[in-house]
PDB file of C-alpha atoms in Angstrom:
ATOM      1  CA  MET A1020      21.392-134.312-206.897  1.00  0.00           C
ATOM      2  CA  VAL A1021      24.343-133.844-204.426  1.00  0.00           C
ATOM      3  CA  SER A1022      26.791-134.753-207.173  1.00  0.00           C
ATOM      4  CA  TRP A1023      25.182-132.074-209.416  1.00  0.00           C
ATOM      5  CA  ILE A1024      25.494-129.435-206.749  1.00  0.00           C
ATOM      6  CA  ILE A1025      29.152-130.202-205.931  1.00  0.00           C
ATOM      7  CA  SER A1026      30.118-130.345-209.526  1.00  0.00           C
ATOM      8  CA  ARG A1027      28.453-126.913-210.240  1.00  0.00           C
ATOM      9  CA  LEU A1028      30.250-125.528-207.287  1.00  0.00           C
ATOM     10  CA  VAL A1029      33.621-126.993-208.309  1.00  0.00           C
ATOM     11  CA  VAL A1030      33.156-125.691-211.933  1.00  0.00           C
ATOM     12  CA  LEU A1031      32.078-122.244-210.720  1.00  0.00           C
ATOM     13  CA  ILE A1032      34.933-121.799-208.186  1.00  0.00           C
ATOM     14  CA  PHE A1033      37.809-123.718-209.679  1.00  0.00           C
ATOM     15  CA  GLY A1034      36.803-123.602-213.248  1.00  0.00           C
ATOM     16  CA  THR A1035      35.755-119.942-213.417  1.00  0.00           C
ATOM     17  CA  LEU A1036      36.531-117.696-210.513  1.00  0.00           C
ATOM     18  CA  TYR A1037      40.024-118.957-209.701  1.00  0.00           C
ATOM     19  CA  PRO A1038      41.147-118.822-213.418  1.00  0.00           C
ATOM     20  CA  ALA A1039      39.600-115.350-213.743  1.00  0.00           C
ATOM     21  CA  TYR A1040      41.574-114.053-210.826  1.00  0.00           C
ATOM     22  CA  SER A1041      44.773-115.643-212.136  1.00  0.00           C
ATOM     23  CA  SER A1042      44.166-114.116-215.538  1.00  0.00           C
ATOM     24  CA  TYR A1043      43.764-110.777-213.909  1.00  0.00           C
ATOM     25  CA  LYS A1044      47.160-111.239-212.147  1.00  0.00           C
ATOM     26  CA  ALA A1045      48.779-112.362-215.425  1.00  0.00           C
ATOM     27  CA  VAL A1046      47.526-109.209-217.303  1.00  0.00           C
ATOM     28  CA  LYS A1047      48.487-107.017-214.434  1.00  0.00           C
ATOM     29  CA  SER A1048      51.995-108.458-214.130  1.00  0.00           C
ATOM     30  CA  LYS A1049      52.364-108.414-217.954  1.00  0.00           C
ATOM     31  CA  ASP A1050      53.996-111.918-217.827  1.00  0.00           C
ATOM     32  CA  VAL A1051      53.559-113.267-221.209  1.00  0.00           C
ATOM     33  CA  ARG A1052      53.922-117.086-220.194  1.00  0.00           C
ATOM     34  CA  GLU A1053      51.210-116.736-217.645  1.00  0.00           C
ATOM     35  CA  TYR A1054      49.126-114.747-220.130  1.00  0.00           C
ATOM     36  CA  VAL A1055      49.478-117.446-222.878  1.00  0.00           C
ATOM     37  CA  LYS A1056      48.811-120.210-220.302  1.00  0.00           C
ATOM     38  CA  TRP A1057      45.577-118.603-219.150  1.00  0.00           C
ATOM     39  CA  MET A1058      44.367-117.858-222.800  1.00  0.00           C
ATOM     40  CA  MET A1059      44.907-121.553-223.611  1.00  0.00           C
ATOM     41  CA  TYR A1060      42.811-122.486-220.619  1.00  0.00           C
ATOM     42  CA  TRP A1061      39.985-120.130-221.413  1.00  0.00           C
ATOM     43  CA  ILE A1062      39.797-121.530-225.095  1.00  0.00           C
ATOM     44  CA  ILE A1063      39.595-125.166-223.797  1.00  0.00           C
ATOM     45  CA  PHE A1064      37.131-124.016-220.942  1.00  0.00           C
ATOM     46  CA  ALA A1065      34.841-122.287-223.593  1.00  0.00           C
ATOM     47  CA  LEU A1066      34.776-125.646-225.511  1.00  0.00           C
ATOM     48  CA  PHE A1067      34.100-127.668-222.338  1.00  0.00           C
ATOM     49  CA  THR A1068      31.219-125.264-221.460  1.00  0.00           C
ATOM     50  CA  THR A1069      29.727-125.696-224.862  1.00  0.00           C
ATOM     51  CA  ALA A1070      29.978-129.426-224.774  1.00  0.00           C
ATOM     52  CA  GLU A1071      28.643-129.498-221.324  1.00  0.00           C
ATOM     53  CA  VAL A1072      25.299-128.124-222.357  1.00  0.00           C
ATOM     54  CA  VAL A1073      24.877-131.160-224.681  1.00  0.00           C
ATOM     55  CA  THR A1074      26.409-133.793-222.337  1.00  0.00           C
ATOM     56  CA  ASP A1075      24.251-132.664-219.395  1.00  0.00           C
ATOM     57  CA  ILE A1076      21.130-133.441-221.268  1.00  0.00           C
ATOM     58  CA  PHE A1077      22.167-136.778-222.827  1.00  0.00           C
ATOM     59  CA  LEU A1078      24.782-138.319-220.350  1.00  0.00           C
ATOM     60  CA  CYS A1079      23.792-137.148-217.087  1.00  0.00           C
ATOM     61  CA  TRP A1080      22.336-140.527-216.157  1.00  0.00           C
ATOM     62  CA  LEU A1081      25.685-142.219-216.513  1.00  0.00           C
ATOM     63  CA  PRO A1082      27.225-143.236-213.198  1.00  0.00           C
ATOM     64  CA  PHE A1083      29.883-140.994-211.900  1.00  0.00           C
ATOM     65  CA  TYR A1084      29.085-138.396-214.803  1.00  0.00           C
ATOM     66  CA  TYR A1085      29.465-135.410-212.385  1.00  0.00           C
ATOM     67  CA  GLU A1086      32.448-136.853-210.669  1.00  0.00           C
ATOM     68  CA  LEU A1087      34.090-137.198-214.089  1.00  0.00           C
ATOM     69  CA  LYS A1088      33.297-133.433-214.724  1.00  0.00           C
ATOM     70  CA  ILE A1089      35.092-132.441-211.513  1.00  0.00           C
ATOM     71  CA  ALA A1090      38.105-134.501-212.220  1.00  0.00           C
ATOM     72  CA  PHE A1091      38.227-133.053-215.770  1.00  0.00           C
ATOM     73  CA  VAL A1092      38.288-129.504-214.579  1.00  0.00           C
ATOM     74  CA  VAL A1093      40.948-130.287-212.000  1.00  0.00           C
ATOM     75  CA  TRP A1094      42.970-131.891-214.627  1.00  0.00           C
ATOM     76  CA  LEU A1095      42.590-128.851-216.958  1.00  0.00           C
ATOM     77  CA  LEU A1096      43.795-126.576-213.971  1.00  0.00           C
ATOM     78  CA  SER A1097      46.612-128.688-212.603  1.00  0.00           C
ATOM     79  CA  PRO A1098      50.094-127.198-212.921  1.00  0.00           C
ATOM     80  CA  TYR A1099      51.331-130.791-212.907  1.00  0.00           C
ATOM     81  CA  THR A1100      49.269-132.218-215.793  1.00  0.00           C
ATOM     82  CA  LYS A1101      48.865-129.108-217.707  1.00  0.00           C
ATOM     83  CA  GLY A1102      45.614-130.385-219.080  1.00  0.00           C
ATOM     84  CA  SER A1103      44.456-127.244-220.796  1.00  0.00           C
ATOM     85  CA  SER A1104      47.841-126.791-222.530  1.00  0.00           C
ATOM     86  CA  VAL A1105      47.988-130.258-223.713  1.00  0.00           C
ATOM     87  CA  LEU A1106      44.482-130.295-225.301  1.00  0.00           C
ATOM     88  CA  TYR A1107      45.074-126.941-226.858  1.00  0.00           C
ATOM     89  CA  ARG A1108      48.557-127.732-228.439  1.00  0.00           C
ATOM     90  CA  LYS A1109      47.599-131.387-229.512  1.00  0.00           C
ATOM     91  CA  PHE A1110      43.970-130.912-230.745  1.00  0.00           C
ATOM     92  CA  VAL A1111      42.611-127.225-230.750  1.00  0.00           C
ATOM     93  CA  HIS A1112      45.489-125.448-232.288  1.00  0.00           C
ATOM     94  CA  PRO A1113      46.055-127.837-235.289  1.00  0.00           C
ATOM     95  CA  THR A1114      42.189-127.918-235.998  1.00  0.00           C
ATOM     96  CA  LEU A1115      41.781-124.204-235.810  1.00  0.00           C
ATOM     97  CA  SER A1116      44.958-123.664-237.879  1.00  0.00           C
ATOM     98  CA  SER A1117      43.666-125.819-240.784  1.00  0.00           C
ATOM     99  CA  LYS A1118      40.163-124.364-240.685  1.00  0.00           C
ATOM    100  CA  GLU A1119      41.017-120.767-239.892  1.00  0.00           C
ATOM    101  CA  LYS A1120      40.209-119.335-243.417  1.00  0.00           C
ATOM    102  CA  ASP A1121      36.810-121.094-243.497  1.00  0.00           C
ATOM    103  CA  ILE A1122      35.857-119.863-240.084  1.00  0.00           C
ATOM    104  CA  ASP A1123      36.873-116.306-240.818  1.00  0.00           C
ATOM    105  CA  GLU A1124      34.882-116.359-244.041  1.00  0.00           C
ATOM    106  CA  TYR A1125      31.902-117.820-242.214  1.00  0.00           C
ATOM    107  CA  LEU A1126      32.047-115.192-239.374  1.00  0.00           C
ATOM    108  CA  CYS A1127      32.440-112.390-242.002  1.00  0.00           C
ATOM    109  CA  GLN A1128      29.356-113.557-243.818  1.00  0.00           C
ATOM    110  CA  ALA A1129      27.378-114.094-240.497  1.00  0.00           C
ATOM    111  CA  LYS A1130      28.258-110.513-239.523  1.00  0.00           C
ATOM    112  CA  ASP A1131      27.144-109.101-242.787  1.00  0.00           C
ATOM    113  CA  LYS A1132      23.858-111.065-242.584  1.00  0.00           C
ATOM    114  CA  SER A1133      23.240-110.139-239.106  1.00  0.00           C
ATOM    115  CA  TYR A1134      23.782-106.471-239.786  1.00  0.00           C
ATOM    116  CA  ASP A1135      21.445-106.699-242.716  1.00  0.00           C
ATOM    117  CA  THR A1136      18.863-108.472-240.638  1.00  0.00           C
ATOM    118  CA  LEU A1137      19.195-106.025-237.885  1.00  0.00           C
ATOM    119  CA  VAL A1138      18.617-103.140-240.144  1.00  0.00           C
ATOM    120  CA  HIS A1139      15.620-104.761-241.876  1.00  0.00           C
ATOM    121  CA  PHE A1140      13.924-105.628-238.491  1.00  0.00           C
ATOM    122  CA  GLY A1141      14.842-102.150-237.255  1.00  0.00           C
ATOM    123  CA  ARG A1142      13.113-100.544-240.139  1.00  0.00           C
ATOM    124  CA  LYS A1143       9.996-102.690-239.626  1.00  0.00           C
ATOM    125  CA  GLY A1144       9.962-101.856-235.916  1.00  0.00           C
ATOM    126  CA  LEU A1145      10.107 -98.197-236.519  1.00  0.00           C
ATOM    127  CA  ASN A1146       7.382 -98.441-239.056  1.00  0.00           C
ATOM    128  CA  VAL A1147       5.132-100.268-236.643  1.00  0.00           C
ATOM    129  CA  ALA A1148       5.905 -97.819-233.915  1.00  0.00           C
ATOM    130  CA  ALA A1149       5.201 -94.782-236.118  1.00  0.00           C
ATOM    131  CA  THR A1150       2.035 -96.320-237.403  1.00  0.00           C
ATOM    132  CA  ALA A1151       0.929 -96.979-233.681  1.00  0.00           C
ATOM    133  CA  ALA A1152       1.817 -93.467-232.785  1.00  0.00           C
ATOM    134  CA  VAL A1153      -0.154 -91.893-235.689  1.00  0.00           C
ATOM    135  CA  MET A1154      -3.191 -94.099-234.887  1.00  0.00           C
ATOM    136  CA  ALA A1155      -2.988 -93.091-231.218  1.00  0.00           C
ATOM    137  CA  ALA A1156      -2.801 -89.431-232.020  1.00  0.00           C
ATOM    138  CA  THR A1157      -5.760 -89.751-234.425  1.00  0.00           C
ATOM    139  CA  LYS A1158      -7.966 -91.612-231.868  1.00  0.00           C
ATOM    140  CA  SER A1159      -7.069 -89.253-229.095  1.00  0.00           C
ATOM    141  CA  GLN A1160      -7.793 -86.215-231.298  1.00  0.00           C
ATOM    142  CA  GLY A1161     -11.336 -87.665-232.013  1.00  0.00           C
ATOM    143  CA  VAL A1162     -11.995 -88.379-228.374  1.00  0.00           C
ATOM    144  CA  LEU A1163     -10.838 -84.842-227.465  1.00  0.00           C
ATOM    145  CA  SER A1164     -13.063 -83.174-230.039  1.00  0.00           C
ATOM    146  CA  ASP A1165     -16.040 -85.342-228.934  1.00  0.00           C
ATOM    147  CA  ARG A1166     -15.346 -84.349-225.278  1.00  0.00           C
ATOM    148  CA  LEU A1167     -15.209 -80.764-226.140  1.00  0.00           C
ATOM    149  CA  ARG A1168     -18.402 -80.873-228.149  1.00  0.00           C
ATOM    150  CA  SER A1169     -20.080 -82.393-225.133  1.00  0.00           C
ATOM    151  CA  PHE A1170     -19.504 -79.188-223.138  1.00  0.00           C
ATOM    152  CA  SER A1171     -22.428 -76.689-223.377  1.00  0.00           C
ATOM    153  CA  MET A1172     -21.864 -72.871-223.162  1.00  0.00           C
ATOM    154  CA  GLN A1173     -23.286 -72.999-219.722  1.00  0.00           C
ATOM    155  CA  ASP A1174     -20.661 -75.550-218.616  1.00  0.00           C
ATOM    156  CA  LEU A1175     -17.995 -73.403-219.951  1.00  0.00           C
ATOM    157  CA  SER A1176     -19.241 -70.137-218.430  1.00  0.00           C
ATOM    158  CA  SER A1177     -19.513 -71.769-215.079  1.00  0.00           C
ATOM    159  CA  ILE A1178     -15.651 -71.851-214.899  1.00  0.00           C
ATOM    160  CA  ASP A1179     -14.277 -68.496-213.838  1.00  0.00           C
ATOM    161  CA  SER A1180     -10.874 -67.029-215.089  1.00  0.00           C
ATOM    162  CA  GLU A1181      -9.011 -68.840-212.348  1.00  0.00           C
ATOM    163  CA  GLY A1182     -10.271 -72.271-213.398  1.00  0.00           C
ATOM    164  CA  GLN A1183     -12.658 -72.638-210.411  1.00  0.00           C
ATOM    165  CA  THR A1184     -16.258 -73.740-210.813  1.00  0.00           C
ATOM    166  CA  LYS A1185     -18.841 -71.088-209.844  1.00  0.00           C
ATOM    167  CA  ASN A1186     -21.933 -71.666-207.885  1.00  0.00           C
ATOM    168  CA  PRO A1187     -24.659 -72.804-210.250  1.00  0.00           C
ATOM    169  CA  ALA A1188     -27.299 -70.406-208.713  1.00  0.00           C
ATOM    170  CA  SER A1189     -25.044 -67.369-209.271  1.00  0.00           C
ATOM    171  CA  VAL A1190     -24.343 -68.546-212.808  1.00  0.00           C
ATOM    172  CA  THR A1191     -28.098 -68.714-213.468  1.00  0.00           C
ATOM    173  CA  THR A1192     -28.594 -65.270-211.955  1.00  0.00           C
ATOM    174  CA  GLN A1193     -25.606 -63.801-214.078  1.00  0.00           C
ATOM    175  CA  GLN A1194     -27.050 -65.278-217.165  1.00  0.00           C
ATOM    176  CA  ALA A1195     -30.545 -63.813-216.481  1.00  0.00           C
ATOM    177  CA  SER A1196     -29.113 -60.426-215.880  1.00  0.00           C
ATOM    178  CA  SER A1197     -26.919 -60.524-218.929  1.00  0.00           C
ATOM    179  CA  GLN A1198     -29.859 -61.666-221.018  1.00  0.00           C
ATOM    180  CA  HIS A1199     -31.860 -58.798-219.430  1.00  0.00           C
ATOM    181  CA  ARG A1200     -29.151 -56.216-220.296  1.00  0.00           C
ATOM    182  CA  THR A1201     -28.890 -57.540-223.826  1.00  0.00           C
ATOM    183  CA  ARG A1202     -32.506 -57.337-224.424  1.00  0.00           C
ATOM    184  CA  ALA A1203     -32.663 -53.750-222.964  1.00  0.00           C
ATOM    185  CA  MET A1204     -29.700 -52.758-225.263  1.00  0.00           C
ATOM    186  CA  MET A1205     -31.474 -54.222-228.347  1.00  0.00           C
ATOM    187  CA  ARG A1206     -34.761 -52.353-227.418  1.00  0.00           C
ATOM    188  CA  SER A1207     -32.952 -49.091-226.947  1.00  0.00           C
ATOM    189  CA  LYS A1208     -31.150 -49.385-230.265  1.00  0.00           C
ATOM    190  CA  SER A1209     -34.271 -50.340-232.094  1.00  0.00           C
ATOM    191  CA  GLU A1210     -36.131 -47.425-230.524  1.00  0.00           C
ATOM    192  CA  THR A1211     -33.405 -45.019-231.343  1.00  0.00           C
ATOM    193  CA  GLY A1212     -33.382 -46.353-234.919  1.00  0.00           C
ATOM    194  CA  TYR A1213     -37.305 -45.928-235.062  1.00  0.00           C
ATOM    195  CA  ASN A1214     -37.070 -42.361-233.749  1.00  0.00           C
ATOM    196  CA  LYS A1215     -34.351 -41.306-236.285  1.00  0.00           C
ATOM    197  CA  ALA A1216     -36.459 -42.871-239.065  1.00  0.00           C
ATOM    198  CA  SER A1217     -39.668 -41.109-238.210  1.00  0.00           C
ATOM    199  CA  SER A1218     -38.111 -37.640-237.761  1.00  0.00           C
TER     200      SER A1218
END
């Protein structure tokens, strides 16, 4: 457990942070030699990190496994051993040079397929979202109309123009007086109509 913690710290500090700062300095100073040196390091470190995922699962039980990882990172960084430069020039560069066309074709095909897949799933996602929005709008419209139907005219007349609820007793009195006025107006119209007809 202690070996694992120490190896993680060494890889983080000396394998990632120090080279990142040195790469920044190389870019800032525009020194081509330093720039190439750190580019080779980052290529090797990317391969190391990829291999580390697998080896941490299957080889971590080996004695001194984490100590070997620490030694490997120090070897890669050391200006005396130039480990990253040696690995890049002897193994990585020749391999990548011989397989470069195949790798480029594969990446191009993968890019095209991933774009098509992204468009396909994007369309499906938009269709699902649109269907869900329409269904939600339909359901909410039905709920709203049911809610409005549940109101009676008395409920609606109990709300004044300012949106405040009136006193139910005054609403009943107002309704009774408006009904009385309506009846009186109807009687007077019918009587006037009757008087005109008899004359």
